[in-house]
Each structure stands twice: as structure tokens, then as C-alpha cells.
Short mmCIF file of C-alpha atoms and ligand atoms in Angstrom, two decimals:
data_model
loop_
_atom_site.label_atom_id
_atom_site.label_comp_id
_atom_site.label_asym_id
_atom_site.label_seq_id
_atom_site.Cartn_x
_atom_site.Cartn_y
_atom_site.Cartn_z
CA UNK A 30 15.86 -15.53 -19.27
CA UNK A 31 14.50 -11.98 -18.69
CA UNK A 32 14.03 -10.86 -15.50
CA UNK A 33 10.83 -10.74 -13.66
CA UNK A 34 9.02 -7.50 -13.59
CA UNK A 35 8.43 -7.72 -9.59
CA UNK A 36 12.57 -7.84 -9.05
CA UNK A 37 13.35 -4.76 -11.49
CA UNK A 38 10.28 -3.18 -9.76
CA UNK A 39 11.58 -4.42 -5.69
CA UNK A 40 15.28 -3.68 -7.25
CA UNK A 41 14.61 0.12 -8.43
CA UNK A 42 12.48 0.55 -5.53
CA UNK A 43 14.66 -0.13 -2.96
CA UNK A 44 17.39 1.97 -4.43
CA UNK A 45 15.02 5.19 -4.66
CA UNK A 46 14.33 4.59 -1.04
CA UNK A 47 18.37 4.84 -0.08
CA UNK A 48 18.96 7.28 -2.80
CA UNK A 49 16.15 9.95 -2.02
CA UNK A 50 15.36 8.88 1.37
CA UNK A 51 11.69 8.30 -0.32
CA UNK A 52 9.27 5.86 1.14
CA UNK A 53 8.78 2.90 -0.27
CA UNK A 54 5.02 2.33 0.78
CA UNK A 55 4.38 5.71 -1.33
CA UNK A 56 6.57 4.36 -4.49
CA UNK A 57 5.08 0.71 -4.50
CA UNK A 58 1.31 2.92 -5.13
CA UNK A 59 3.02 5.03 -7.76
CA UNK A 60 1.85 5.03 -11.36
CA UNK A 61 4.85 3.69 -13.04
CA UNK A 62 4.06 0.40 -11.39
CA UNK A 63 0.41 0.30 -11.45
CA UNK A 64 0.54 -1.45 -14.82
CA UNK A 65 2.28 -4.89 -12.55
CA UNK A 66 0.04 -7.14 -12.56
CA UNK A 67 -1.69 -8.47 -9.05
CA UNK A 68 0.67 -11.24 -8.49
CA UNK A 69 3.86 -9.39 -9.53
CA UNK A 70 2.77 -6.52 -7.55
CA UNK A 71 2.24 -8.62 -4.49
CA UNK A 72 5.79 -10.27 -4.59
CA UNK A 73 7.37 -6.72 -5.60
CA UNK A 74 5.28 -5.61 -1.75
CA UNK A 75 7.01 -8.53 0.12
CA UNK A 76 10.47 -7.87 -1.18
CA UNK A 77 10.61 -4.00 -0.94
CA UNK A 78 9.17 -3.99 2.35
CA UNK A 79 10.59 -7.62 3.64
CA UNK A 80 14.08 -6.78 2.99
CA UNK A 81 13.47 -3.14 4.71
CA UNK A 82 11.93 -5.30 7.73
CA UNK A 83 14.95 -7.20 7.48
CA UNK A 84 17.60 -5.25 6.55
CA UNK A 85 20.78 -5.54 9.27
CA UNK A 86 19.93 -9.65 9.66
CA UNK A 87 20.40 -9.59 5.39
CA UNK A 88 23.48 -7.91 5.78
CA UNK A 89 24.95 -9.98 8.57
CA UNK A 90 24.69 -13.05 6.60
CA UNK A 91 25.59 -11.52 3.14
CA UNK A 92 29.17 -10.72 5.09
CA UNK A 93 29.62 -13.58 6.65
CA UNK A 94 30.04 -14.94 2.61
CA UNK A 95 31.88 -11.69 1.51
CA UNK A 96 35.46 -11.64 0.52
CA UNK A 97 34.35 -7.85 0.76
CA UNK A 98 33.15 -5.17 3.27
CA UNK A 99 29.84 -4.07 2.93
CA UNK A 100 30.35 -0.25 3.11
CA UNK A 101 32.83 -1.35 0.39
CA UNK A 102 29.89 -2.26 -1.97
CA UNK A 103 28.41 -0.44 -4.86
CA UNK A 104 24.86 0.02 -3.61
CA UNK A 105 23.60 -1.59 -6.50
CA UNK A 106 25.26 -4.79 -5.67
CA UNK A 107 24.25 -5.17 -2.49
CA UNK A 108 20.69 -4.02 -3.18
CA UNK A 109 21.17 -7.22 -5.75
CA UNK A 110 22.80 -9.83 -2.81
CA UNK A 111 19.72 -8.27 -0.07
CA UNK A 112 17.21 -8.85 -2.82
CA UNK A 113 18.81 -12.52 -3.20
CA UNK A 114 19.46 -13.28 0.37
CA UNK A 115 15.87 -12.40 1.09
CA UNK A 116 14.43 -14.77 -1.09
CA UNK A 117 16.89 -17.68 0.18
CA UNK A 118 16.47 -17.04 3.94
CA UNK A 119 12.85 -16.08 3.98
CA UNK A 120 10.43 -17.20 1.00
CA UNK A 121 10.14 -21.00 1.15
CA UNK A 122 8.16 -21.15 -2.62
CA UNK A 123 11.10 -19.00 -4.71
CA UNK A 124 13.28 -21.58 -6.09
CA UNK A 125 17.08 -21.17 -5.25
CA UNK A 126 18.13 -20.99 -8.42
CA UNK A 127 16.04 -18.37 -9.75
CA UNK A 128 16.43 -16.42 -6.86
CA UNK A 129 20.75 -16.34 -7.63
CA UNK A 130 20.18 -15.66 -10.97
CA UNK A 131 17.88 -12.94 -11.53
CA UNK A 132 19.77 -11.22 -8.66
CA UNK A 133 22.89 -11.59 -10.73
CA UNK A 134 21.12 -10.51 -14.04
CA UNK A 135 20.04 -7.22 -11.76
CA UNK A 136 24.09 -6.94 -11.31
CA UNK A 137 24.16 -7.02 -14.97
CA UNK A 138 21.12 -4.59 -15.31
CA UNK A 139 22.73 -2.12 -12.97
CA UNK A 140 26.11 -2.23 -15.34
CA UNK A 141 28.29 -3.45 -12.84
CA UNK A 142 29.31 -6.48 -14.52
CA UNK A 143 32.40 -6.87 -12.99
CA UNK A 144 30.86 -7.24 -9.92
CA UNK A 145 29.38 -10.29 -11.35
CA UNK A 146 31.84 -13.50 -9.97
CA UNK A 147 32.18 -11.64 -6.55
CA UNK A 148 28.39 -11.72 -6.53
CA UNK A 149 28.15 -14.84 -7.79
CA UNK A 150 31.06 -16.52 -5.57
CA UNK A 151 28.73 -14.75 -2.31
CA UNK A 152 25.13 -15.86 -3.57
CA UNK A 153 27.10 -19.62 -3.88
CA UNK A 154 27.99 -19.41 0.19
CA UNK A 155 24.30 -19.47 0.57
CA UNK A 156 24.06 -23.15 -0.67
CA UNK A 157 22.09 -25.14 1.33
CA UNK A 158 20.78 -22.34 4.04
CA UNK A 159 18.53 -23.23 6.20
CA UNK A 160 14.98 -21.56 5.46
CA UNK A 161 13.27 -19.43 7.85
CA UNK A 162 9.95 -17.76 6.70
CA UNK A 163 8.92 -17.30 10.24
CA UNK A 164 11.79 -14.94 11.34
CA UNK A 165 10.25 -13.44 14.13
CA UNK A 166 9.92 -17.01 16.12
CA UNK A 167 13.58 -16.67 17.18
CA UNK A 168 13.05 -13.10 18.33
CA UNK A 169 11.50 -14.77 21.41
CA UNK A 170 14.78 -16.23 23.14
CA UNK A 171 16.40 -12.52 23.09
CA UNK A 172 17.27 -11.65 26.55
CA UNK A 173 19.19 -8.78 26.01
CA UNK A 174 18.96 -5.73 23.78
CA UNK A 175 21.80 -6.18 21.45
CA UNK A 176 20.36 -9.83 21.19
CA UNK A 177 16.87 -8.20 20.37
CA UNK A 178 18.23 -5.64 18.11
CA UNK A 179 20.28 -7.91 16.14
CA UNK A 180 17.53 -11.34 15.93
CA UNK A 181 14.78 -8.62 15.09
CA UNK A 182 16.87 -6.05 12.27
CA UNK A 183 16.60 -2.87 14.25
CA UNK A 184 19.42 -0.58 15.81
CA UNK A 185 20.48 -1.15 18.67
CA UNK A 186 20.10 2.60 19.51
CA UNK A 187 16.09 2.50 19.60
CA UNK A 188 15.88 -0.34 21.22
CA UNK A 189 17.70 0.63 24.27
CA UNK A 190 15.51 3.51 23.79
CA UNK A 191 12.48 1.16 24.07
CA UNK A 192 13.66 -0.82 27.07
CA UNK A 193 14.26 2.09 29.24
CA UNK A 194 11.08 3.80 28.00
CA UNK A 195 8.49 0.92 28.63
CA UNK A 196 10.53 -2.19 29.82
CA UNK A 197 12.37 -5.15 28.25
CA UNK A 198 8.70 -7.12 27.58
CA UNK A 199 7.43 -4.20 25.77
CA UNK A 200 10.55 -3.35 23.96
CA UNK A 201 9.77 -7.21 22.53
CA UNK A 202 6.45 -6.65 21.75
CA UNK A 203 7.10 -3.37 19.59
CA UNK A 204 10.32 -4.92 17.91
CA UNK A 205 8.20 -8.31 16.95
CA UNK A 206 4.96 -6.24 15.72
CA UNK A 207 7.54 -4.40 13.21
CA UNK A 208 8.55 -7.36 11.47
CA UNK A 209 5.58 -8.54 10.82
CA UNK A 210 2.72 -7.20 8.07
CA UNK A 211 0.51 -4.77 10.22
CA UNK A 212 -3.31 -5.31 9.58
CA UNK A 213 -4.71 -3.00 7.16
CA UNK A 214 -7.66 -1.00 8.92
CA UNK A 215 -10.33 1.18 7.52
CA UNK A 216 -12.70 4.02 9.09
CA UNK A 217 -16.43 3.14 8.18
CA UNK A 218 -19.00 5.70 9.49
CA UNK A 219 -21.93 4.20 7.59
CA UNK A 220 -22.43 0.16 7.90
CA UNK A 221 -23.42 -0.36 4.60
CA UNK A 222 -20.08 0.38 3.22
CA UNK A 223 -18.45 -2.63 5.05
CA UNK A 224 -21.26 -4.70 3.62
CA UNK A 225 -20.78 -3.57 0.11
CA UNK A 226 -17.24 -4.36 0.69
CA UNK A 227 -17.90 -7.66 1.42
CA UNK A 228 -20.07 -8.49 -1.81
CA UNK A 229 -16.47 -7.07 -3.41
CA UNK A 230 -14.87 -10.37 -1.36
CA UNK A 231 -13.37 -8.42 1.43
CA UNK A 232 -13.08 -10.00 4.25
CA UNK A 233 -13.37 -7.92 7.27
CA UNK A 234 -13.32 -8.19 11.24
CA UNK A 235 -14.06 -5.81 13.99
CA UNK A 236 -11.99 -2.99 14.78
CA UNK A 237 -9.23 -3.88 17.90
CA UNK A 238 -9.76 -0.52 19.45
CA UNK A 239 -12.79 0.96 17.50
CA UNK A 240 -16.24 0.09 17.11
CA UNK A 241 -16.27 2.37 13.70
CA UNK A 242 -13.27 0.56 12.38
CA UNK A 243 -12.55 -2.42 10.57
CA UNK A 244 -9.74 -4.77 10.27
CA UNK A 245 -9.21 -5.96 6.28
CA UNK A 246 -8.20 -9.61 7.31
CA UNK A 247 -8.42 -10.98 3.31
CA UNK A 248 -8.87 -9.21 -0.33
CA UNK A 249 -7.70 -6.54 -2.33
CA UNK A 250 -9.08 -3.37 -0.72
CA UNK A 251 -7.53 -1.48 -3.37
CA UNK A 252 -9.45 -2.97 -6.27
CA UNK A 253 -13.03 -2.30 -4.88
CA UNK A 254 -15.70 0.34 -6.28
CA UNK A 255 -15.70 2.28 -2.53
CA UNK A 256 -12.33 2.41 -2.46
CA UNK A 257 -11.90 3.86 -5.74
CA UNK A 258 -14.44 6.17 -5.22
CA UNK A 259 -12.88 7.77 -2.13
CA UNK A 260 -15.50 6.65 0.16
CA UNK A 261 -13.44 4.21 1.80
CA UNK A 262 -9.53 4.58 2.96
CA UNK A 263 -7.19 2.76 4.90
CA UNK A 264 -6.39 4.77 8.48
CA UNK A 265 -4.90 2.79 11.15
CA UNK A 266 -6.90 2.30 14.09
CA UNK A 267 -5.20 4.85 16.60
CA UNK A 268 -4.78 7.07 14.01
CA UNK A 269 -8.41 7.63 14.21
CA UNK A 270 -8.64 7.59 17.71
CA UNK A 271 -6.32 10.43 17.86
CA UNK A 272 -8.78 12.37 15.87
CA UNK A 273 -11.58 11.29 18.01
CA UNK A 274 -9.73 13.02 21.01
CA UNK A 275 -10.74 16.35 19.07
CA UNK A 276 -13.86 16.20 19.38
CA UNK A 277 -16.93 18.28 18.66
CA UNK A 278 -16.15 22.06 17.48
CA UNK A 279 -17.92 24.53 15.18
CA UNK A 280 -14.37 25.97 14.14
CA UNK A 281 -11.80 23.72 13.79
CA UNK A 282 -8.10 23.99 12.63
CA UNK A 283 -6.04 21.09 11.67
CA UNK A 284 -2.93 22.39 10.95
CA UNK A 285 -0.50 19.64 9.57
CA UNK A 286 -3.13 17.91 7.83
CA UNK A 287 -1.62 15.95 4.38
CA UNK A 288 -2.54 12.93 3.59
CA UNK A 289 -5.74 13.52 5.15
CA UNK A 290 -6.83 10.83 7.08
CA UNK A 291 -7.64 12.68 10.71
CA UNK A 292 -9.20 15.34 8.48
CA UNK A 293 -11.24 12.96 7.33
CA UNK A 294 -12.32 11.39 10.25
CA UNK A 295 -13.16 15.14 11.46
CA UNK A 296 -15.26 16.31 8.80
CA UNK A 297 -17.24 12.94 9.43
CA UNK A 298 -18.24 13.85 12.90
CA UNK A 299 -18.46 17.38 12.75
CA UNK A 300 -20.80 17.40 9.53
CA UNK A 301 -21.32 21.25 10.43
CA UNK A 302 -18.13 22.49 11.75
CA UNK A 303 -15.85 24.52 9.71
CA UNK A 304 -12.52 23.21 8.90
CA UNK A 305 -9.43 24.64 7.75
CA UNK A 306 -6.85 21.87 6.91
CA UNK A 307 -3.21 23.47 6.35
CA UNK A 308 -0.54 21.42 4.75
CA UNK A 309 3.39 22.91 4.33
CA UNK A 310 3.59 20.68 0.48
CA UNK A 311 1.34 22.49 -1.81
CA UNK A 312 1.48 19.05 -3.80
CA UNK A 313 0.56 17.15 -0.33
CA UNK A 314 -2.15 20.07 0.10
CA UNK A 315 -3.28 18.85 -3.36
CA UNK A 316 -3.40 14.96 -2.28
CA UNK A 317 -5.52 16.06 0.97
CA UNK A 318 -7.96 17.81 -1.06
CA UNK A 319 -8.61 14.52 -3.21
CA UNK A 320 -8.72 13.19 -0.01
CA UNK A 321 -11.05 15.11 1.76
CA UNK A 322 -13.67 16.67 -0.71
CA UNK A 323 -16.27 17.14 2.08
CA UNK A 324 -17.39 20.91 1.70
CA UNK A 325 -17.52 22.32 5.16
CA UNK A 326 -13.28 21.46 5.00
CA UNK A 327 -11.17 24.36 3.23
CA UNK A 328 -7.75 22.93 2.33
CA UNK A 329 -4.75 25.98 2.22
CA UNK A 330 -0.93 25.54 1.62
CA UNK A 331 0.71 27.00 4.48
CA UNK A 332 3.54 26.71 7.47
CA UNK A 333 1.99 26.17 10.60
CA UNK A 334 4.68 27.94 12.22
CA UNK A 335 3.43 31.07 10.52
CA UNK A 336 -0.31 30.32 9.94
CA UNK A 337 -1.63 32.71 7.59
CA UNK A 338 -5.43 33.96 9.50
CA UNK A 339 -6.14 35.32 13.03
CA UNK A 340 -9.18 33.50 13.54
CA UNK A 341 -9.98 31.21 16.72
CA UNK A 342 -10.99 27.88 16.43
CA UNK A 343 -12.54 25.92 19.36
CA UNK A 344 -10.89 22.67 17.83
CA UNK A 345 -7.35 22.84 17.19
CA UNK A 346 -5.03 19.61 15.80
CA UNK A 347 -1.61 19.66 15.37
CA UNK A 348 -0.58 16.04 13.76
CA UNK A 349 3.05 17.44 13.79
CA UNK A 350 5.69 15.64 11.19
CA UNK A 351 8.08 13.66 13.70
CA UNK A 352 10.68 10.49 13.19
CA UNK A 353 7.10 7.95 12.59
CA UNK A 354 9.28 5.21 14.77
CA UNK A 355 5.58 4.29 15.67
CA UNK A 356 4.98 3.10 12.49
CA UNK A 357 7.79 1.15 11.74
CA UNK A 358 6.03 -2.13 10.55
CA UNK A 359 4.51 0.16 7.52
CA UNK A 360 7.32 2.15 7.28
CA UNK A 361 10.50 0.00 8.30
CA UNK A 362 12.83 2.14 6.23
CA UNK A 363 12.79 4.48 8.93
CA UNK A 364 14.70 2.93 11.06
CA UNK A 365 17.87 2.78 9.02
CA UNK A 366 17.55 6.58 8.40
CA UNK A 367 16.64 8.04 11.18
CA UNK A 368 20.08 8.87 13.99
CA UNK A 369 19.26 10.24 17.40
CA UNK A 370 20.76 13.75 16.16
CA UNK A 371 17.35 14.62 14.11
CA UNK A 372 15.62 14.18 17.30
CA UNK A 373 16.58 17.50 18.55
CA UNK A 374 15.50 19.10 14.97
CA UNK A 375 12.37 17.61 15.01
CA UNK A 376 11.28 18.65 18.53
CA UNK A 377 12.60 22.65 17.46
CA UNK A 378 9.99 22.29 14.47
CA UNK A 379 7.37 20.16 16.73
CA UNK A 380 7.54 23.04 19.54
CA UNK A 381 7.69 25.78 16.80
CA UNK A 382 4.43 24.24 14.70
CA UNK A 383 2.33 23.81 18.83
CA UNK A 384 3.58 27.32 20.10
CA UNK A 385 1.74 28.75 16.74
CA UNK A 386 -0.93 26.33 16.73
CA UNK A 387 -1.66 27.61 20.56
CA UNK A 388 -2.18 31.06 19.53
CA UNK A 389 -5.41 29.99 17.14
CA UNK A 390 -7.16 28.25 20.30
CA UNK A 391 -10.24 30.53 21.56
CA UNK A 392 -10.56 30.68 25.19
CA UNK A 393 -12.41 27.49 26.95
CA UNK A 394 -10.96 25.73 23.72
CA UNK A 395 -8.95 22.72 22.73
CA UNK A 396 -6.28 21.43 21.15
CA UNK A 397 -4.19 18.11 20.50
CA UNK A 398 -0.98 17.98 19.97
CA UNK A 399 -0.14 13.83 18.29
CA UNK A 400 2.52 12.50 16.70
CA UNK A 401 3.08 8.90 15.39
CA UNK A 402 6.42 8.73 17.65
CA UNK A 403 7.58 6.79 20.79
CA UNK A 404 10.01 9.18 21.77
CA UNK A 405 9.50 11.38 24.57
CA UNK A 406 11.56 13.84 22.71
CA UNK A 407 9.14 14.38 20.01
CA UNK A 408 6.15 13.76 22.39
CA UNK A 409 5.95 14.78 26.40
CA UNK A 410 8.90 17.17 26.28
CA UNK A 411 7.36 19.18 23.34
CA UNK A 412 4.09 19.88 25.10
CA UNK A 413 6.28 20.09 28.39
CA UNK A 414 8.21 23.20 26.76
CA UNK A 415 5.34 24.82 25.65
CA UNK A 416 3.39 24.41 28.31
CA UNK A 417 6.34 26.29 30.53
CA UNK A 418 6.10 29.40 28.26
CA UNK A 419 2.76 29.65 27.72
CA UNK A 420 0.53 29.30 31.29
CA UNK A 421 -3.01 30.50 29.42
CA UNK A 422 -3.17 26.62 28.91
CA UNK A 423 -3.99 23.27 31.04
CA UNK A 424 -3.07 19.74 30.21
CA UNK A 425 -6.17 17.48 30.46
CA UNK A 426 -6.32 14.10 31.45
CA UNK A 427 -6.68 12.02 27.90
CA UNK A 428 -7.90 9.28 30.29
CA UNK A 429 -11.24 11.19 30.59
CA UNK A 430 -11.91 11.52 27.11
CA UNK A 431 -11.38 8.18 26.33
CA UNK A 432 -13.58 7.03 29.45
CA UNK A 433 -15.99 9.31 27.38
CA UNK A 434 -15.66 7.78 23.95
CA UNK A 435 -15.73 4.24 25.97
CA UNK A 436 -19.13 5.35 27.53
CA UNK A 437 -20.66 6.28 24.10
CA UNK A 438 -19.57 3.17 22.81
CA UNK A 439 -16.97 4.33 20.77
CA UNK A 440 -13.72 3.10 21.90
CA UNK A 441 -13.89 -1.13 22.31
CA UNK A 442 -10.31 -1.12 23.95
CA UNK A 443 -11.41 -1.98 27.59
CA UNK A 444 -7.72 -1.52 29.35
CA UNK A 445 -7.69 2.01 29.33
CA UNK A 446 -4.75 2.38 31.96
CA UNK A 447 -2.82 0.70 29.35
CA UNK A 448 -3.56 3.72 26.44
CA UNK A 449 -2.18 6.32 28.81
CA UNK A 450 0.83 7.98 30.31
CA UNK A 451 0.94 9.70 32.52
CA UNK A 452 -2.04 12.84 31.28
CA UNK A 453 -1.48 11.53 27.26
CA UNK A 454 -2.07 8.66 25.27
CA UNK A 455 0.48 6.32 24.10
CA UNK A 456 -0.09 3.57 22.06
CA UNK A 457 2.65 0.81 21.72
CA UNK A 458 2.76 -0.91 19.22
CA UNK A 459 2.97 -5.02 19.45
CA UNK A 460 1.38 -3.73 23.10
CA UNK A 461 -1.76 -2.54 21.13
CA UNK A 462 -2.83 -3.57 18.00
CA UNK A 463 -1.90 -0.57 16.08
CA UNK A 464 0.53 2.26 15.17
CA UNK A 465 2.17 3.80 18.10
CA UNK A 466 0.69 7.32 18.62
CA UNK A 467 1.21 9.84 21.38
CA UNK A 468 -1.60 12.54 21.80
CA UNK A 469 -1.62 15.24 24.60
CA UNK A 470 -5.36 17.61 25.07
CA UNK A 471 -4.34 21.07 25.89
CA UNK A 472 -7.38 23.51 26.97
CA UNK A 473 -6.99 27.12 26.72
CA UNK A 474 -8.13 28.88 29.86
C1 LIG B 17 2.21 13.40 10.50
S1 LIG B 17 1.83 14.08 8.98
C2 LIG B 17 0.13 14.47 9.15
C3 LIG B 17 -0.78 13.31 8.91
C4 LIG B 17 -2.23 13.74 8.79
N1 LIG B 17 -2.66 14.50 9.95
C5 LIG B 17 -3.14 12.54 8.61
O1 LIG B 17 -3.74 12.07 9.57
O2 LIG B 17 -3.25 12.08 7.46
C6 LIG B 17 2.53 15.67 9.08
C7 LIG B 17 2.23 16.54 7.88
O3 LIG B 17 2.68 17.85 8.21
C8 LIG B 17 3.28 18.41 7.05
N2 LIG B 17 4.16 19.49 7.54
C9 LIG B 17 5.48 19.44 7.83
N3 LIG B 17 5.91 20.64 8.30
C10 LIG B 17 4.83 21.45 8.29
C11 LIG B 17 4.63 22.82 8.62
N4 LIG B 17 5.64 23.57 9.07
N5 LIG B 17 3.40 23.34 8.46
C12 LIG B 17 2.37 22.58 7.98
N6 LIG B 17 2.50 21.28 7.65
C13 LIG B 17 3.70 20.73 7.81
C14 LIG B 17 3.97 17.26 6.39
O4 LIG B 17 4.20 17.54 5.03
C15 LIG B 17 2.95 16.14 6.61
O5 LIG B 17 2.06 16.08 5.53
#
């Protein structure tokens, strides 16, 4: 019996992501496996990112079974016994059976057939496992971190990070909103877009935090005329919001700007402003210019630490590349890559990317400073450190803005208290409906 084009596809997948640390949301859209069909595609999704969600619980109970270590394993094989264990623990309509044997058949595949009765004898041990497609129920009864970490598949590391940061409840709330699918939201500026979507059959509900946003609650988004055509994307919901905090500008930089989305969201309300959207990847630079074909927004390839103009912009963003640990339910491989060392490298190239980005701001200016982080490494001490070398600049309170963009009619959160910290905004994720995003308004005096 061959096996089924969604487990080569979840198989291959997930050994990309561990071999060259790609990410898997990226590979599951590329064109190799756009030729899956809906349902194949779908199941490939749930594996690939359910056994990322997953990952440490998988491996718990595929050693409880071993005769082997896991670190002992040819990555193959356990890619095979994660892809099996998955199915067993966590999908009650994938027969036992087939779940075994295609993952031993992937053994096969991978031409480690001698690894074949060990995996075998392990996938056996699993006989008669209790099913659990709810996982995240028995996430509740955690009272302590290492009980959280290890009921909800994340290192321990972040989420002692967590619980100091924003308190045992929340550390709950972001750890349960990870495992689970996030919403898929989209940025609509003109109304009739969301009802053309729904004569394509997609279901949609009002934006958690927005009142320009939607949440896709049922359909393929992906397979709809607007969608195709560009004039609809996904963006989650405080990812816009970030880029609301920008503004209205004549001149505005946005100067780590790949995919797109925030450029996007800026070229829609500032129809008139110039924009000049500079990405490090001249192929990302490429992707944001499919993106983004608006005309007033000229896309260059460039290192914001060494921006290549010496004009002033009244708008400045700087959506800096950071660790993304507040976007761990889209991205859950994350977690098993990232160790607390890279913090440190990420803030030199955070601080590097805002001390350059501060020099473009004209005087009486602005610029934000986000990333899609919850760690106050990558976040309050970056703007901290610039802030104590540079004095020609003034934190502002986010809290006003978003009073402002509440006022307009803009922002449908009502708990505002809870979106800030301190002078910034901080999402939580779990806490808020959305990614977790930090964003910090500097004005140059
Ligand atoms: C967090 S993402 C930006 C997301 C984007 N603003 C959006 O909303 O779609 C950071 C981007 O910065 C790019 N990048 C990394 N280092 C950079 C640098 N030194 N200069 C410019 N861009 C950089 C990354 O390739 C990545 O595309």
C-alpha cells in the first residue's frame, strides 16, 4: 500500500524544518506541494504544524516505549515515530493501523530499514493509548511551571520567562493559545471585499481588536478570486494595529518591511504619502513588492543598519526581525530552536537596525519601534539603550494613541490598560486574541 501523499508531504516537511531551520508555515505554501489536493493538504497542515505544537509531549511518550535514547535516533526515524505518535494520541478519525504502517513505510522511504523492528516494536507500545484530541484540556490542572511546560510542549526556559514577566495566569493563557490553531484574520479597508468573500463561502466575524479586520471563522481563504488577486491577505489583528500606531505622514520609511503586511496597511491609509519599504533579502524585497504594488510605495533591498538615502521621513517603522516567541501558535517551531543565548544577538542587531532608523526621523517626527516578541530583551531594553544614547528623542505614551484610534472608532478592544506596559504596547497572546506584539512611539524633538 503506497503511502499517502499528505505523510511524505508532513514527513519531508518536518525534516526541512530541523534540517534548515526553515519554517514550516512558508514550506506547507510552497509550489512543490500546491499540486496536494484540498483534503491531503489539510491533513499534511495538521501534522506538520500539530506535531511542532506538540513536539516534547510526542517525545516523552515515544521514550517511554524506546529500548533507545532519543538523541540516539536517526532523525528520520523519529520524524517517522512523532508523525505516528501524533496520529495515535491526537487524531481520533486516523485508524491505528494505518497510522503504524505508513509511519513504518516512511522508515523504509527514508532507507533506514534496519530501523524498521525497533520502530515497529515502539509504534506496538502504543497499543491501546488512550486518545486525546483535546490536549490542551489537561493544561488547566498545571500549577507549576515545569508542570505547564511539560502538559503544554514548550521549554521550560520560556515559560519561567512568562511567569515572571506577566504572572502564572498569563503564562497559562499564552502557553494554551499556542497549542491551539490561531484564527486566521484579514485587513479589509473597503466593505465590499468581505461581502464578495462571503458569496466565495467565507465565513467571517468581526475583528477582536479591529473594526477594519475580520476573523475567517470557516472556508478556504486561499482559494477565493480577492485573495488571488492580492486584494485581500491574511495579517493578524495586532499586526495591523502596530501599523496603525504610525500613523499619518507624507514621508514615511518602513525599514524592515518583507513580507509586507504593515506596508500594506500603510499605503492604505496614507493614499498620498511616500513610502520607502527596505528589506535586507533582495528575494524577500521581491515578495514585498508582489505584495504591495500600491504606487506611492518604493520597495529597495537594503540593511537598515546602513540605510542607503539621507532623507527625513516624518513616519518612521522599524518592524525589527526578533525570536517571533509571540507568534508561536503559527510558528511553533520556534520554540525548539530558539536558546536564550540568541537573545543577546538579536537585541545587538534590534538596537543597531533603531539607532539607524533614528537618524531618518525629521524633527517633531515619529517613529515605532515593534517586534512580534515577549521578551523584554528584544523589546523595552532595546528602545531603553537607545533612548540613553540618543536624548534628541521622547518616548510617548502608546496609551494615547490608542485612546485616539478608540475615539475614531478604530480600535474595538475596550480594555486598553490591558494593551499597555508601562509607555508601549504589549499584546499577550491567549490574554488577547492575537499575536503577541510589543510596539514603543519614539518622537524626535
Ligand atoms: C519582523 S519581519 C518584518 C515584517 C513586516 N514588517 C510585515 O509586517 O510584514 C523583519 C524583516 O526584516 C528583515 N531584516 C532582517 N535584518 C534586516 C536588516 N538589517 N535590514 C533590513 N531588513 C532586515 C527580515 O528579512 C524580515 O523580512
Amino acid at each position: 500500500m503506497p503511502i499517502s501523499p499528505a505523510r511524505v508531504a508532513a514527513f519531508d516537511i518536518l525534516l526541512r524544518v530541523e534540517r534548515e531551520d526553515s519554517y514550516a508555515s512558508e514550506l506547507l505554501h510552497a509550489s512543490r506541494y500546491a499540486n496536494l489536493s484540498a483534503a491531503d493538504h489539510g491533513l499534511a497542515t495538521e501534522l506538520v504544524m500539530g506535531i511542532l505544537r506538540w513536539r516534547s509531549l510526542l517525545d516523552k511518550y515515544i521514550a517511554e516505549r524506546s529500548s533507545q535514547k532519543l538523541p540516539r535516533l536517526d532523525r528520520e526515524v523519529l520524524t517517522a515515530l512523532r508523525l505516528a505518535a501524533y496520529q495515535l494520541l491526537f487524531l481520533d478519525r486516523v485508524p491505528q493501523r494505518a497510522a503504524v504502517h505508513e509511519s513504518v513505510e516512511l522508515v523504509k522511504r527514508a532507507r533506514k530499514r534496519s530501523a524498521v523492528p525497533f520502530a515497529n516494536a515502539v509504534l506496538r507500545n502504543f497499543a491501546g493509548i488512550a486518545r486525546n484530541p483535546d490536549g490542551v484540556s489537561a493544561i488547566a490542572n498545571a500549577k507549576t511551571a515545569p508542570e505547564l511546560a511539560e502538559d503544554s510542549a514548550h521549554p521550560l526556559w520560556l515559560v519561567e520567562r512568562w511567569i515572571q514577566e506577566f504572572g502564572f495566569e498569563a503564562g497559562k493563557q499564552i502557553c494554551v493559545y499556542n497549542q491551539r490553531i490561531p484564527e486566521a484574520a484579514i485587513s479589509v479597508s473597503d466593505a465590499t471585499i468581505a461581502d464578495e468573500l462571503r458569496k466565495h463561502k467565507i465565513q467571517l466575524s468581526a475583528g477582536h481588536l479591529l473594526k477594519s479586520a475580520y476573523c475567517v471563522t470557516a472556508g478556504d481563504l486561499t482559494g477565493t478570486r480577492p485573495f488571488r488577486e492580492g486584494r485581500v491577505v491574511t495579517q493578524d489583528e495586532a499586526s495591523q494595529l502596530v501599523s496603525m500606531l504610525v500613523g499619518e505622514g507624507s514621508k514615511i520609511l518602513d525599514c524592515c518591511a518583507a513580507p509586507g503586511g504593515k506596508t500594506r496597511t500603510l499605503a492604505g491609509r496614507n493614499p498620498n504619502a511616500r513610502i520607502v519599504a527596505t528589506e535586507l533579502y533582495p528575494h524577500r524585497a521581491r515578495l514585498l513588492r508582489r505584495l504591495v504594488a500600491a504606487a506611492n510605495v518604493q520597495v529597495i533591498a537594503a540593511d537598515a543598519r546602513k540605510l542607503p538615502t539621507i532623507a527625513l521621513f516624518d513616519r518612521v517603522l522599524a518592524d525589527v526581525p526578533c525570536s517571533g516567541t509571540g507568534t508561536l501558535a503559527r510558528n511553533p517551531e520556534i520554540k525548539w530552536r530558539l536558546k536564550l543565548e540568541d537573545l543577546a544577538d538579536l537585541q545587538g542587531r534590534q538596537l543597531a537596525i533603531l539607532r539607524s532608523a533614528m537618524q531618518r526621523v525629521s524633527p517633531g517626527g515619529r517613529l515605532v519601534y515593534s517586534t512580534c516578541s515577549l521578551e523584554k530583551e528584544e523589546n523595552s531594553a532595546v528602545v531603553e539603550g537607545a533612548m540613553s544614547v540618543d536624548s534628541s528623542f521622547r518616548v510617548l505614551d502608546c496609551r494615547v494613541e490608542l485612546e485616539r484610534l478608540r475615539a475614531h472608532g478604530e480600535l474595538r478592544w475596550e480594555d486598553i490598560d490591558s494593551l499597555t506596559s508601562g509607555p508601549y504596547l504589549q499584546t499577550i497572546p491567549g490574554v488577547h486574541p492575537c499575536d503577541g506584539f510589543f510596539a514603543a512611539i519614539l518622537e524626535k524633538i
